[in-house]
C-alpha positions as a Python dict, from the first residue, in 0.01 Angstrom:
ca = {
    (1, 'X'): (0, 0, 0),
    (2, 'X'): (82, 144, 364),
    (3, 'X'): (295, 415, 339),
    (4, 'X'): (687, 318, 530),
    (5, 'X'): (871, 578, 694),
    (6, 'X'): (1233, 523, 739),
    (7, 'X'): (1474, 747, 1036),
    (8, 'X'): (1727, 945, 884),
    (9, 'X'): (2091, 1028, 1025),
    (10, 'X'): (2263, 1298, 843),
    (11, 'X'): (2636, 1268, 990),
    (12, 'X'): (2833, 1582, 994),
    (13, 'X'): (3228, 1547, 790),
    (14, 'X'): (3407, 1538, 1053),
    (15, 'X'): (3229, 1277, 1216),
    (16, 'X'): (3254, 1052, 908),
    (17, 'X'): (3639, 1189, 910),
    (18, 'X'): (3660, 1044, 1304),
    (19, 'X'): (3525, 700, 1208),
    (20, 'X'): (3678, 623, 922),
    (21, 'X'): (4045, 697, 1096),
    (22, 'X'): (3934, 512, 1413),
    (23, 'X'): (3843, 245, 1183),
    (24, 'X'): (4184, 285, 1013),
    (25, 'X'): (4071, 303, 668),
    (26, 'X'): (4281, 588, 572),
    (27, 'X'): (4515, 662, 218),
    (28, 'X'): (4841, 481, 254),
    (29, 'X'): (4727, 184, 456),
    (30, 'X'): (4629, -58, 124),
    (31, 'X'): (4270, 76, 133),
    (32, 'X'): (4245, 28, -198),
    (33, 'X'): (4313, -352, -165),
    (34, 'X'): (4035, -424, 37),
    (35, 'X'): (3649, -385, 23),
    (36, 'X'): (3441, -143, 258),
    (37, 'X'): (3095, -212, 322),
    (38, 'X'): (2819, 71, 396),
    (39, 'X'): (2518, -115, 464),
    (40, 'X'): (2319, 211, 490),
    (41, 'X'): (2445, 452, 208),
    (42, 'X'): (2193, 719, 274),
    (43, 'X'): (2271, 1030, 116),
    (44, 'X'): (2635, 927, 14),
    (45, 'X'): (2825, 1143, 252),
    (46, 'X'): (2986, 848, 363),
    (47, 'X'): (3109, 720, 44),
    (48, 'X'): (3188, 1055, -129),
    (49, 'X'): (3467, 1071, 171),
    (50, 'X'): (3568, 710, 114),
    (51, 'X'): (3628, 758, -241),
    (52, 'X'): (3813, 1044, -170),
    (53, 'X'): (4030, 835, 77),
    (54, 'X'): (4029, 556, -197),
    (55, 'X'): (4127, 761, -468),
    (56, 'X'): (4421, 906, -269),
    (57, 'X'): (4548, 566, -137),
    (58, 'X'): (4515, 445, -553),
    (59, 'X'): (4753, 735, -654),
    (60, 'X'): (4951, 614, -382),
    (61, 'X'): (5037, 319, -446),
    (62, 'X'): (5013, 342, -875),
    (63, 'X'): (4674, 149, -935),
    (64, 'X'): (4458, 253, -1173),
    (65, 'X'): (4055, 323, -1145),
    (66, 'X'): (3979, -17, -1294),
    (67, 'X'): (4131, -189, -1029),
    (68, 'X'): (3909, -17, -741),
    (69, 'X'): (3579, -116, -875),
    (70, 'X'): (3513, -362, -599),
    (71, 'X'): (3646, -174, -399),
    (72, 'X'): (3309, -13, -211),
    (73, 'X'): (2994, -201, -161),
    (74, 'X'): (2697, -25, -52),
    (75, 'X'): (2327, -106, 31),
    (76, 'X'): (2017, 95, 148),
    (77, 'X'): (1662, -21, 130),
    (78, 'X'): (1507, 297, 42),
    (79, 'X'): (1548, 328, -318),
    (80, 'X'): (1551, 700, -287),
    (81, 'X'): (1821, 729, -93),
    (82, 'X'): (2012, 495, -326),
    (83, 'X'): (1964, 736, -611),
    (84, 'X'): (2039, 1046, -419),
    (85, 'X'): (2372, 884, -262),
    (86, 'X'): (2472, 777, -630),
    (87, 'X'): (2407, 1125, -710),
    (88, 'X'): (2594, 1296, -436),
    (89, 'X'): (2822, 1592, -528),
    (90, 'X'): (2902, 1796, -231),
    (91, 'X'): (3150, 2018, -474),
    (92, 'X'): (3407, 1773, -471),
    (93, 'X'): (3470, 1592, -819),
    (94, 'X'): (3527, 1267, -688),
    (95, 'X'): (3181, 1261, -571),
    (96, 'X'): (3129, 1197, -973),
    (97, 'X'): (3297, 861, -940),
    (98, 'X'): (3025, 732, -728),
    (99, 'X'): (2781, 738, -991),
    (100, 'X'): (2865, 439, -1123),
    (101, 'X'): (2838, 238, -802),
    (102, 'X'): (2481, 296, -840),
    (103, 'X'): (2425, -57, -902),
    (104, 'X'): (2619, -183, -607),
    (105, 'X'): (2374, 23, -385),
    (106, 'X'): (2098, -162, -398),
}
């Protein structure tokens, strides 16, 4: 089997911080109402910030974790990066909650 090389983007916080507020999903909006796709979920930096922003916007507005678990859909086609974004803790304990979307990142 030929070998496949895939290009990686590692995105700095900020950035991720820039597009997710240009893209107006930010706490206090009804984030938690709708569904965000990632169709790349790399190394999770993406969606250790938007379960940060989801969790805040939850506490918010009184819902409860079982309500968000559609809440974040995510895809990658290299497995590996699918198990190291469901593993992603950059320090922050939320980044725990993404372990269980392992599934959806396939």
């Amino acid at each position: 089997m030929a070998s496949v090389h895939h290009g990686v983007v590692y995105t700095k916080k900020w950035v991720i911080n820039l597009i997710l507020d240009v893209a107006g999903y930010v706490p206090g909006t009804g984030i938690s109402d709708k569904v965000i796709v990632k169709p790349s979920c790399g190394c999770g930096a993406f969606l250790t910030v938007i379960a940060g922003r989801l969790a805040d916007d939850a506490i918010a507005v009184g819902k409860g974790w079982t309500s968000l678990g559609n809440a974040i859909r995510a895809y990658d086609i290299d497995s590996a990066s699918v198990e190291t974004a469901a593993g992603a803790d950059d320090g922050d304990p939320l980044s725990l909650w993404l372990r269980p979307l392992y599934p959806l990142c396939r």
